[in-house]
mmCIF file of C-alpha atoms in Angstrom:
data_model
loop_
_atom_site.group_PDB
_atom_site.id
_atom_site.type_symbol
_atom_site.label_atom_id
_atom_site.label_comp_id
_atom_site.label_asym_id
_atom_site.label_seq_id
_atom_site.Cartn_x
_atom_site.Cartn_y
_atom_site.Cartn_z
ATOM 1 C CA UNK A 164 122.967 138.030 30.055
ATOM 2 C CA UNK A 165 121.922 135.831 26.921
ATOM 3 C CA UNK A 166 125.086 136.022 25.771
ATOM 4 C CA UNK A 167 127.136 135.066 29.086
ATOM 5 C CA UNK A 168 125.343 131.881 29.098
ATOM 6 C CA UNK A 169 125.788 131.201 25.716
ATOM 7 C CA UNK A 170 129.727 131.481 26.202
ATOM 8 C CA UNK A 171 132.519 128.782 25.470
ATOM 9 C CA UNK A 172 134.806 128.750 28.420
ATOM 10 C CA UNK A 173 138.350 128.753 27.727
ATOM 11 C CA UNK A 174 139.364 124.826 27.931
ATOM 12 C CA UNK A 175 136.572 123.821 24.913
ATOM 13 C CA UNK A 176 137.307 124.174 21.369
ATOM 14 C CA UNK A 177 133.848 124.996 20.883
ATOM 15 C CA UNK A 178 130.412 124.645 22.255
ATOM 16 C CA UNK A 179 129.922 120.881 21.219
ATOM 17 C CA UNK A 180 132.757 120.147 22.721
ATOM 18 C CA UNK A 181 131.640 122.135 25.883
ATOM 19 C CA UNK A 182 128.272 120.491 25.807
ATOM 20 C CA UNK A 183 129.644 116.859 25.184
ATOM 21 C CA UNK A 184 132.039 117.301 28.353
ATOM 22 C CA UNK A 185 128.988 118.452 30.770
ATOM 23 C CA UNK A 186 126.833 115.289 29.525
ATOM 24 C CA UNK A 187 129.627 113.064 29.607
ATOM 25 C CA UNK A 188 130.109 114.132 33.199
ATOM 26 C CA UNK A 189 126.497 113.918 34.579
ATOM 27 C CA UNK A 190 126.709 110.078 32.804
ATOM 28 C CA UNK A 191 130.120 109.748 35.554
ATOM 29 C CA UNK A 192 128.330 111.502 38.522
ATOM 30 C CA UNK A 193 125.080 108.624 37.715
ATOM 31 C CA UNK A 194 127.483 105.733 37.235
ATOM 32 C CA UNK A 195 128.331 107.029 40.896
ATOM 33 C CA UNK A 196 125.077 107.028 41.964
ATOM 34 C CA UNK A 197 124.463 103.155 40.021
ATOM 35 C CA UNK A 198 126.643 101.975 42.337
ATOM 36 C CA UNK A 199 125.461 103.568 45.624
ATOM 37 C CA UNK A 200 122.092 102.675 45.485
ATOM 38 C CA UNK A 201 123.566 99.251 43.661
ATOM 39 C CA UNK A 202 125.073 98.631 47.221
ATOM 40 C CA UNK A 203 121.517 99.054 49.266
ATOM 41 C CA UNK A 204 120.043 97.241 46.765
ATOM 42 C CA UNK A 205 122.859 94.378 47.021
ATOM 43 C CA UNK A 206 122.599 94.207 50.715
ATOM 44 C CA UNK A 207 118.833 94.029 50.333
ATOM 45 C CA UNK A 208 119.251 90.478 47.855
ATOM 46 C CA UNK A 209 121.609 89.208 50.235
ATOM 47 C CA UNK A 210 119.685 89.521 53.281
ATOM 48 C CA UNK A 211 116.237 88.562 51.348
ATOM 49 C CA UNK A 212 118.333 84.903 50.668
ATOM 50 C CA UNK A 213 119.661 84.503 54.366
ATOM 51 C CA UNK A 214 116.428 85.380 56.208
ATOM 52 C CA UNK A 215 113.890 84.349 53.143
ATOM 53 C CA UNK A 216 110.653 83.549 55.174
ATOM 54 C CA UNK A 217 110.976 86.795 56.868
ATOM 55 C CA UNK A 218 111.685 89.192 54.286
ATOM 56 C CA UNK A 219 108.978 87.049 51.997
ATOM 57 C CA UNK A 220 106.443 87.739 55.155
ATOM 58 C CA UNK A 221 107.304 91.120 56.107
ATOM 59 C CA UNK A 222 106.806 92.290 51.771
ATOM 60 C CA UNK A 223 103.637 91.197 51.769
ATOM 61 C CA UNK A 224 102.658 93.820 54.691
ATOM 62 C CA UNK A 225 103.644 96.180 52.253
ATOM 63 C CA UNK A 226 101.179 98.448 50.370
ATOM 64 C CA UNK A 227 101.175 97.146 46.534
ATOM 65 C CA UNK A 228 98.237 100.314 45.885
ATOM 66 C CA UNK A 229 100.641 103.526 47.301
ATOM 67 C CA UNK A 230 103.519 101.649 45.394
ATOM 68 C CA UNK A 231 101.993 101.233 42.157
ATOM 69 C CA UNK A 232 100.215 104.596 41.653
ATOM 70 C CA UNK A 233 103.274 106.289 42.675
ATOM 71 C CA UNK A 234 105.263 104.256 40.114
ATOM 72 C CA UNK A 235 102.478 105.533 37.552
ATOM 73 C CA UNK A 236 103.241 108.918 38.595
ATOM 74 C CA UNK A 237 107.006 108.785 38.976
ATOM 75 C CA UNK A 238 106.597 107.113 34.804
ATOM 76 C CA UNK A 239 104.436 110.133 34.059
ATOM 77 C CA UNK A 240 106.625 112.588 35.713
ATOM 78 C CA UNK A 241 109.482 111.322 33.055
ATOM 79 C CA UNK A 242 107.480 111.832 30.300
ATOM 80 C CA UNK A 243 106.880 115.241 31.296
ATOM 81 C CA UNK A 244 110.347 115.918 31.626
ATOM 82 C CA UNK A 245 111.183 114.482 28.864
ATOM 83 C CA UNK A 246 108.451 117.289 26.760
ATOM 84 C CA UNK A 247 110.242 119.793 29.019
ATOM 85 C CA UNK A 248 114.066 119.162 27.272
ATOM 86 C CA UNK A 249 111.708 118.892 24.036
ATOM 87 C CA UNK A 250 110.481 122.217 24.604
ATOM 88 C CA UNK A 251 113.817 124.031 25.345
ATOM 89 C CA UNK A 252 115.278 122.341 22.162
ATOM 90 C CA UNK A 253 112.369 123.862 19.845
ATOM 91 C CA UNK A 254 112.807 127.105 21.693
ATOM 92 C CA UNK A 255 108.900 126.948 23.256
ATOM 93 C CA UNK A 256 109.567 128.635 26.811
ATOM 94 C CA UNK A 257 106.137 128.797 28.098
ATOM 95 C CA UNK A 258 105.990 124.948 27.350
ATOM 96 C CA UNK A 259 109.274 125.026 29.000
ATOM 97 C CA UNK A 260 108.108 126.332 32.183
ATOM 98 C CA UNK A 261 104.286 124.461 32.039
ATOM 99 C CA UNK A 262 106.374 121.117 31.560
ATOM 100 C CA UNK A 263 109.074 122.008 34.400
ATOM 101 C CA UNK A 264 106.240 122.479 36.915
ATOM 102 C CA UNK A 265 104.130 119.808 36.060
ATOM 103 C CA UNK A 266 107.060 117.669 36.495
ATOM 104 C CA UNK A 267 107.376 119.557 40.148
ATOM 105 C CA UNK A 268 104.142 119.041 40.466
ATOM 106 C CA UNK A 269 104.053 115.032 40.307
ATOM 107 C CA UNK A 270 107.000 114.862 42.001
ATOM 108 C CA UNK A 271 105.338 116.405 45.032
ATOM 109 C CA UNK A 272 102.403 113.944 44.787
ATOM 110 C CA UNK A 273 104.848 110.921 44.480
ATOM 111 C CA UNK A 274 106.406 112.540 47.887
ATOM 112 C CA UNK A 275 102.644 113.176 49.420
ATOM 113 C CA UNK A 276 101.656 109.154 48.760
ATOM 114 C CA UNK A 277 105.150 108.244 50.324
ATOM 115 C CA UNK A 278 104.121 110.452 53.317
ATOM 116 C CA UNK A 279 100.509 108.971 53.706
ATOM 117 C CA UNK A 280 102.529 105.661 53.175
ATOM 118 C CA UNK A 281 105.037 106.076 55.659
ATOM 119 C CA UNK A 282 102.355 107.314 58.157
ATOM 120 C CA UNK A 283 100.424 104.132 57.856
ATOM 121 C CA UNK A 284 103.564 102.365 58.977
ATOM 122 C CA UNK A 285 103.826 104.064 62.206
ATOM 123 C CA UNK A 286 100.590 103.136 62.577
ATOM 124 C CA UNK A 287 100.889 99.749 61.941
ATOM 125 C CA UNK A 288 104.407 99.961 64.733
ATOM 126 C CA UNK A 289 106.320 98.842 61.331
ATOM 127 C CA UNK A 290 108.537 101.870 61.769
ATOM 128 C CA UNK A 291 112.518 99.686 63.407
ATOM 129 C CA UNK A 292 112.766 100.764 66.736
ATOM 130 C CA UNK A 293 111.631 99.616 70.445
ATOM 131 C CA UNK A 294 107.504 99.532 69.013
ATOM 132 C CA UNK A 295 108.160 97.132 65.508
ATOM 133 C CA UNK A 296 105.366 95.018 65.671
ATOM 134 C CA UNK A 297 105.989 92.253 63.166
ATOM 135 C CA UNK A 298 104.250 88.796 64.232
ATOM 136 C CA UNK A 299 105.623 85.247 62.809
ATOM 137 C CA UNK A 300 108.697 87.046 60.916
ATOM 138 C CA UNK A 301 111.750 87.256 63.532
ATOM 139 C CA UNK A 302 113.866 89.266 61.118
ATOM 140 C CA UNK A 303 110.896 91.360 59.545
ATOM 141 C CA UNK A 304 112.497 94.283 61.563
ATOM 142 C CA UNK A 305 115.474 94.152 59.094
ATOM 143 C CA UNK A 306 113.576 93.868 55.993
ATOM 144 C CA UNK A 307 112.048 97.371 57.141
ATOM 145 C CA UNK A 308 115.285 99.011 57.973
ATOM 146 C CA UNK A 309 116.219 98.204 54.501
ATOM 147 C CA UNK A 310 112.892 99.513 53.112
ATOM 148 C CA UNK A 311 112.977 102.767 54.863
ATOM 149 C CA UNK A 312 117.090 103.284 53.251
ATOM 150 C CA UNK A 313 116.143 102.660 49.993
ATOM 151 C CA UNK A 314 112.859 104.536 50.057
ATOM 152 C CA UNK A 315 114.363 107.026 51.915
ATOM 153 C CA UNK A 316 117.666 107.653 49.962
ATOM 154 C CA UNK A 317 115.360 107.285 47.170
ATOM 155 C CA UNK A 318 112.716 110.379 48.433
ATOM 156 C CA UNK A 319 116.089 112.367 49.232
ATOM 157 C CA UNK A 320 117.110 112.381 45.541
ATOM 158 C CA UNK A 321 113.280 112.911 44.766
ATOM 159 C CA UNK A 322 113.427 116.232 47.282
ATOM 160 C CA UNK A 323 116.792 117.057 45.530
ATOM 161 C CA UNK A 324 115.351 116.758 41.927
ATOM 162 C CA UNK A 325 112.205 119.256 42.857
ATOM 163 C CA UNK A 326 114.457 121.501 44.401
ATOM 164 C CA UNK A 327 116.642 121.478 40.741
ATOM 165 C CA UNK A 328 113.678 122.027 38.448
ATOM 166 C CA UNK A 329 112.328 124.628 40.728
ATOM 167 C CA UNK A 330 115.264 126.548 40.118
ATOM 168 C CA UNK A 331 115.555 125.448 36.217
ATOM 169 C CA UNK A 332 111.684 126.630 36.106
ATOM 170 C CA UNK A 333 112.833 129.972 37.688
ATOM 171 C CA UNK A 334 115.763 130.132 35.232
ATOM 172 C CA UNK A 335 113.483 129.479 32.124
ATOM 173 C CA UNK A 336 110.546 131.748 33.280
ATOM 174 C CA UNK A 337 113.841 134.360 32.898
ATOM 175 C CA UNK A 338 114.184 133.763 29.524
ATOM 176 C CA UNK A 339 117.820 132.310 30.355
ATOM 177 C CA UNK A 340 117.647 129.535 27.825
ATOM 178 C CA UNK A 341 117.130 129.000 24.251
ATOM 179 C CA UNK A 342 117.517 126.367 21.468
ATOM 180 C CA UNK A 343 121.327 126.987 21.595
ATOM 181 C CA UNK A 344 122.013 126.817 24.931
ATOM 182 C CA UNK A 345 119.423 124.060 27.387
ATOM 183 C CA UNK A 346 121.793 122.002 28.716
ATOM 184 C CA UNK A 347 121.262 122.715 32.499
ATOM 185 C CA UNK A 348 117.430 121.340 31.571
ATOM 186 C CA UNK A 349 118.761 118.443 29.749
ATOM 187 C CA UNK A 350 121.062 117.348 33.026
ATOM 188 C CA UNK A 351 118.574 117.614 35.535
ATOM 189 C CA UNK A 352 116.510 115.967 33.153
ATOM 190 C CA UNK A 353 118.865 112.890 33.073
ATOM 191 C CA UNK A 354 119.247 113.357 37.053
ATOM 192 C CA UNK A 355 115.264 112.827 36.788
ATOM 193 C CA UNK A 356 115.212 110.156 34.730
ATOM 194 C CA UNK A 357 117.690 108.569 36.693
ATOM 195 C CA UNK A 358 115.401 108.678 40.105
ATOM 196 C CA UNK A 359 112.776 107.411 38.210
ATOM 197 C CA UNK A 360 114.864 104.171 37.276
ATOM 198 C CA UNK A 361 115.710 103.806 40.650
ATOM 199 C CA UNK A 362 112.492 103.783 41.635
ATOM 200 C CA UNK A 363 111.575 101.197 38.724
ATOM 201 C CA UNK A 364 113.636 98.635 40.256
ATOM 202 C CA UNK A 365 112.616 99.364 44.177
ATOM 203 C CA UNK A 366 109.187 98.668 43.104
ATOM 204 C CA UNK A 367 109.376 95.096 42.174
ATOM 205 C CA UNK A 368 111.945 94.545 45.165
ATOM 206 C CA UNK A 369 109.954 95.988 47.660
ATOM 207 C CA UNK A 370 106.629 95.429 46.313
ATOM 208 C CA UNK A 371 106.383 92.695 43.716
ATOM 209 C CA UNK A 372 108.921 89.860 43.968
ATOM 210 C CA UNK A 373 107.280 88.311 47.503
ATOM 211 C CA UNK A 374 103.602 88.216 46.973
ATOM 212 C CA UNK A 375 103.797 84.672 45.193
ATOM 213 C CA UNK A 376 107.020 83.037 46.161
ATOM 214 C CA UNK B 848 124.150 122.112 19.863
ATOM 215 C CA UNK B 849 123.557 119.090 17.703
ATOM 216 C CA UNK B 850 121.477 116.916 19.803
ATOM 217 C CA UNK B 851 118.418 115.602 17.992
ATOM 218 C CA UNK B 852 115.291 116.445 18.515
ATOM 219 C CA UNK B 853 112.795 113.039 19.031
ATOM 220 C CA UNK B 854 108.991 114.498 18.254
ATOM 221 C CA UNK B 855 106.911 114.312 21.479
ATOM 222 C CA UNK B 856 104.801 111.616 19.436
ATOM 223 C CA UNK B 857 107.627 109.280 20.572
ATOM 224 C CA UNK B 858 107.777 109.902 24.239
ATOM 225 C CA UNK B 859 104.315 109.725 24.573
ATOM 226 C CA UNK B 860 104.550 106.229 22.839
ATOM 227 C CA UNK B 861 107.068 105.447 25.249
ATOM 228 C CA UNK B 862 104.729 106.737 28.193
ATOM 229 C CA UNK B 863 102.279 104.621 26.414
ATOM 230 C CA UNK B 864 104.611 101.279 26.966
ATOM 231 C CA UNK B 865 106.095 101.750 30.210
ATOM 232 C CA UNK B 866 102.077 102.258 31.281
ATOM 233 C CA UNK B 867 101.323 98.797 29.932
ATOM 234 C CA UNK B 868 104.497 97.455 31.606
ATOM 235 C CA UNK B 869 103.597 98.571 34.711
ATOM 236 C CA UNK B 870 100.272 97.062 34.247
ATOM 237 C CA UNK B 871 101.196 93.890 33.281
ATOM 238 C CA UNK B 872 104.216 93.318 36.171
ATOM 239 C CA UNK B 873 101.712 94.387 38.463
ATOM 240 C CA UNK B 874 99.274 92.097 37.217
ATOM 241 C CA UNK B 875 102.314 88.697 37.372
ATOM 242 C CA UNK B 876 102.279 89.711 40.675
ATOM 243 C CA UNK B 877 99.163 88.427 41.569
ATOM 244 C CA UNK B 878 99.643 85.278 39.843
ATOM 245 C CA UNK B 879 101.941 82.556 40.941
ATOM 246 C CA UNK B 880 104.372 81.751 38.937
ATOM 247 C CA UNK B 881 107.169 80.127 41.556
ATOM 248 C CA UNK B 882 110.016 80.885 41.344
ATOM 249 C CA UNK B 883 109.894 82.329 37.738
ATOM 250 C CA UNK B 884 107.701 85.453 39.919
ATOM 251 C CA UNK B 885 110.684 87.615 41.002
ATOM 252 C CA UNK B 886 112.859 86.993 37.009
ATOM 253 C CA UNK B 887 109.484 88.279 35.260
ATOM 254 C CA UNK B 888 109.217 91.426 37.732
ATOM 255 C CA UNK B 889 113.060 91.518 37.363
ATOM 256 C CA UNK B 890 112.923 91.614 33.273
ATOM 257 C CA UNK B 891 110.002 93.967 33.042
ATOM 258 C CA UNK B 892 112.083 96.392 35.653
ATOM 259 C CA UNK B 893 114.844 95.869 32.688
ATOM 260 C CA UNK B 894 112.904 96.609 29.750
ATOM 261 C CA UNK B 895 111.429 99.456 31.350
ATOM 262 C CA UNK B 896 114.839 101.012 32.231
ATOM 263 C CA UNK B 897 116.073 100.525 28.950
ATOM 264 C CA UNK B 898 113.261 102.342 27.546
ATOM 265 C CA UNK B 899 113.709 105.421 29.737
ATOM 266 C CA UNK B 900 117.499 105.410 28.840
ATOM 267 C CA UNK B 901 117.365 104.971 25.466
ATOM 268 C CA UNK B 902 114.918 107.310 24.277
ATOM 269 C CA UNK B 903 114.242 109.792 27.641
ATOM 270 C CA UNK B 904 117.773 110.249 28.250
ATOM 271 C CA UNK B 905 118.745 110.166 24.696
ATOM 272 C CA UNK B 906 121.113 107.544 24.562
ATOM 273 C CA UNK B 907 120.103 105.964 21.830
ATOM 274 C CA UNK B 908 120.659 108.837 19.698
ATOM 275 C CA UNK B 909 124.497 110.122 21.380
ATOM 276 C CA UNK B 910 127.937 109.122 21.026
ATOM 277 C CA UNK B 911 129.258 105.569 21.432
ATOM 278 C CA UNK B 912 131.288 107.064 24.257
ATOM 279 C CA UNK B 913 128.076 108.312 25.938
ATOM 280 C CA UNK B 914 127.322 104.410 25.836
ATOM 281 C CA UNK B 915 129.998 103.104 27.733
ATOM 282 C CA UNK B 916 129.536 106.006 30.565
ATOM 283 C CA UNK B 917 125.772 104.767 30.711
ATOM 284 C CA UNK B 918 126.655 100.704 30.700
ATOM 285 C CA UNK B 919 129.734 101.148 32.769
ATOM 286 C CA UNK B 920 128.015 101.566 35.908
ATOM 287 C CA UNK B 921 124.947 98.893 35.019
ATOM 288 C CA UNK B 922 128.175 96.825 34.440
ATOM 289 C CA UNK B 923 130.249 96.973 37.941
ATOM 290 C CA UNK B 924 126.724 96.855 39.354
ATOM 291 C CA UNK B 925 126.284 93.357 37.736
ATOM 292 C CA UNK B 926 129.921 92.398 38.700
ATOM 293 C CA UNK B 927 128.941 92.668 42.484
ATOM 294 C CA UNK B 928 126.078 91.457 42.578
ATOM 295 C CA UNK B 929 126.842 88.021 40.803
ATOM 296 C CA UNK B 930 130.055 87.986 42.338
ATOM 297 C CA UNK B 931 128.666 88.551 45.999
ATOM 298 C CA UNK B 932 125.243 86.019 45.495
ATOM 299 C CA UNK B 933 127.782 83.135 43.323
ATOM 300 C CA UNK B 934 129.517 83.395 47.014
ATOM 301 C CA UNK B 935 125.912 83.321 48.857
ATOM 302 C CA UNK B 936 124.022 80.818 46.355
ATOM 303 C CA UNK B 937 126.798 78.095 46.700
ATOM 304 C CA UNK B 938 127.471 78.173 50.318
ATOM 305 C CA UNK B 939 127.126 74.662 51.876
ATOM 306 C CA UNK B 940 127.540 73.113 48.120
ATOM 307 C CA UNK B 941 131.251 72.323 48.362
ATOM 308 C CA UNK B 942 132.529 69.571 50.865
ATOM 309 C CA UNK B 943 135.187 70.617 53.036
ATOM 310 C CA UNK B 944 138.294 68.320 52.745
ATOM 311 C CA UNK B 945 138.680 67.439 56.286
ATOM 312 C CA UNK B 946 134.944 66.454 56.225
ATOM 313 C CA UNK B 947 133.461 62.656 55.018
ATOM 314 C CA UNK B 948 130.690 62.754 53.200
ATOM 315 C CA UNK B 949 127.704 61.129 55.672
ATOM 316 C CA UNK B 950 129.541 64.039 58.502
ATOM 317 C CA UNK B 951 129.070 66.991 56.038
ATOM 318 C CA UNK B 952 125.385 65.552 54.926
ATOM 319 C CA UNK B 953 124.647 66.637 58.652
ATOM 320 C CA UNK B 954 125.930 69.626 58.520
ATOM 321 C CA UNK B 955 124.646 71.115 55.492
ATOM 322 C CA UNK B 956 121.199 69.555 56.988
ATOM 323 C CA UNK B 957 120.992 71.854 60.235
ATOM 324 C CA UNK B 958 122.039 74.536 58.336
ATOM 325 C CA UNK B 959 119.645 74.694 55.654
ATOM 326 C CA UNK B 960 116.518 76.782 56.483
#
């Protein structure tokens, strides 16, 4: 089975080659997904000029606590990935698979504050719908819709990503990669590191930008 | 495979930064700054994702054509968005032609928030 993996498909010269083309095309597939969140996030600045009181109004309702510790975890969660590709390069597998589901493991608690986050804005009738609840901001109702897209695209690609290194832990705890052949852990790795930059610049446009301005 | 290997004394330094990033953005948020508040949020966001995609994703260490894949979308990003806001920053700014000046004074006036 080792060696399957390790096998050049016909098209590549040889297994740089192979592994150059696979990297080159997860860069294409995020440059994709620049651009889709890039057109939330557009809409988001747009609507935060026309309807500036409100949006500035309806941000500070926000929780700055729940978005800051689950920045610190989303950072963390990176740098545990980023030991994880380390691990498969230097051919550790046990650190492999401990790194994999740590990363799993804060990913789920980013996804558990979001919950407990979420849950405090039905509570607080902040959720768009016939119950908002938004006093002195006439178009805080829109400033919501747009945080529950971007959040909520955002905790999709989070829910994909655990799903991908649960099945790249399973793969490793097979033995089904070594220092010659990691690259499935070093895409989803990118794909990671790509949700967590996402979420680097929702946090200070959700969270930061309004308090003082 | 030839990728290079970065020691995990690196990313931990990078942990280290982003950490103390966090902090301080966090911390210009409760201070008022004006209108400089949302460009230092903005720049530490920046900084921040440069760090992850230059040494987490490796960037700094591939192939120039890995380079343009990673700024090309960063770059149409940029394209639309100061395309889109020049549009929505300079509304009102211009006088139309079939407008005199004291008319289009009043107009601009009821419009602005």
């Amino acid at each position: 089975m080792a060696e399957a993996t390790n096998a050049i498909a016909e098209q590549f010269d040889s297994s740089e080659q192979q592994h150059e083309s696979a990297w080159l095309g997860l860069w294409a597939f995020l440059a994709t997904e620049v651009l889709f969140f890039g057109g939330v996030f557009l809409g988001y600045i747009v609507y935060r000029h026309v309807y500036y009181e409100s949006f500035v109004l309806a941000s500070r309702t926000t929780n700055l606590v729940y978005g800051t510790v689950n920045t610190a975890v989303l950072l963390t969660s990176s740098l545990t990935m980023a030991l994880a590709v380390h691990a498969a390069q230097v051919g550790k597998n046990k650190n492999l698979v401990r790194f994999l589901i740590l990363t799993i493991l804060l990913a789920i608690t980013f996804m558990g504050v979001k919950g407990v986050e979420y849950y405090e804005h039905y509570k607080d009738h902040q959720i768009p719908g016939p119950s908002f609840v938004l006093k002195g901001a006439p178009e805080g109702e829109l400033f919501y819709y747009f945080y529950f897209t971007m959040t909520g695209l955002h905790a999709l690609h989070v829910v994909i990503g655990i799903g991908l290194l649960s099945v790249m832990a399973l793969l490793a705890a097979r033995r089904r990669f070594n220092p010659a052949y990691y690259t499935p852990v070093e895409l989803s790795g990118l794909y990671w590191h790509f949700v967590d930059i996402v979420w680097i610049f929702l946090y200070p446009l959700i969270y930061l930008i309004s308090r003082h301005s | 495979m030839s990728a290079k290997i970065i020691s995990p004394k690196t990313y931990v330094l990078v942990w280290l930064a982003l950490m103390i990033l966090l902090f301080l953005t966090w911390g210009a948020s409760e201070i008022n700054f004006g209108v400089f508040s949302p460009v230092i949020a903005i720049v530490i966001a920046v900084i921040k994702m440069l760090l992850v995609v230059l040494i987490f994703m490796h960037v700094r260490y591939s192939s120039r054509l890995t380079w343009v894949f990673a700024a090309a979308g960063f770059l149409w990003l940029m394209i639309m968005i100061t395309l889109t806001m020049g549009d929505y920053l300079t509304r009102g700014t211009v006088r139309p032609q079939n407008k005199s000046i004291p008319e289009w004074k009043v107009d601009t006036e009821s419009q602005s928030r």
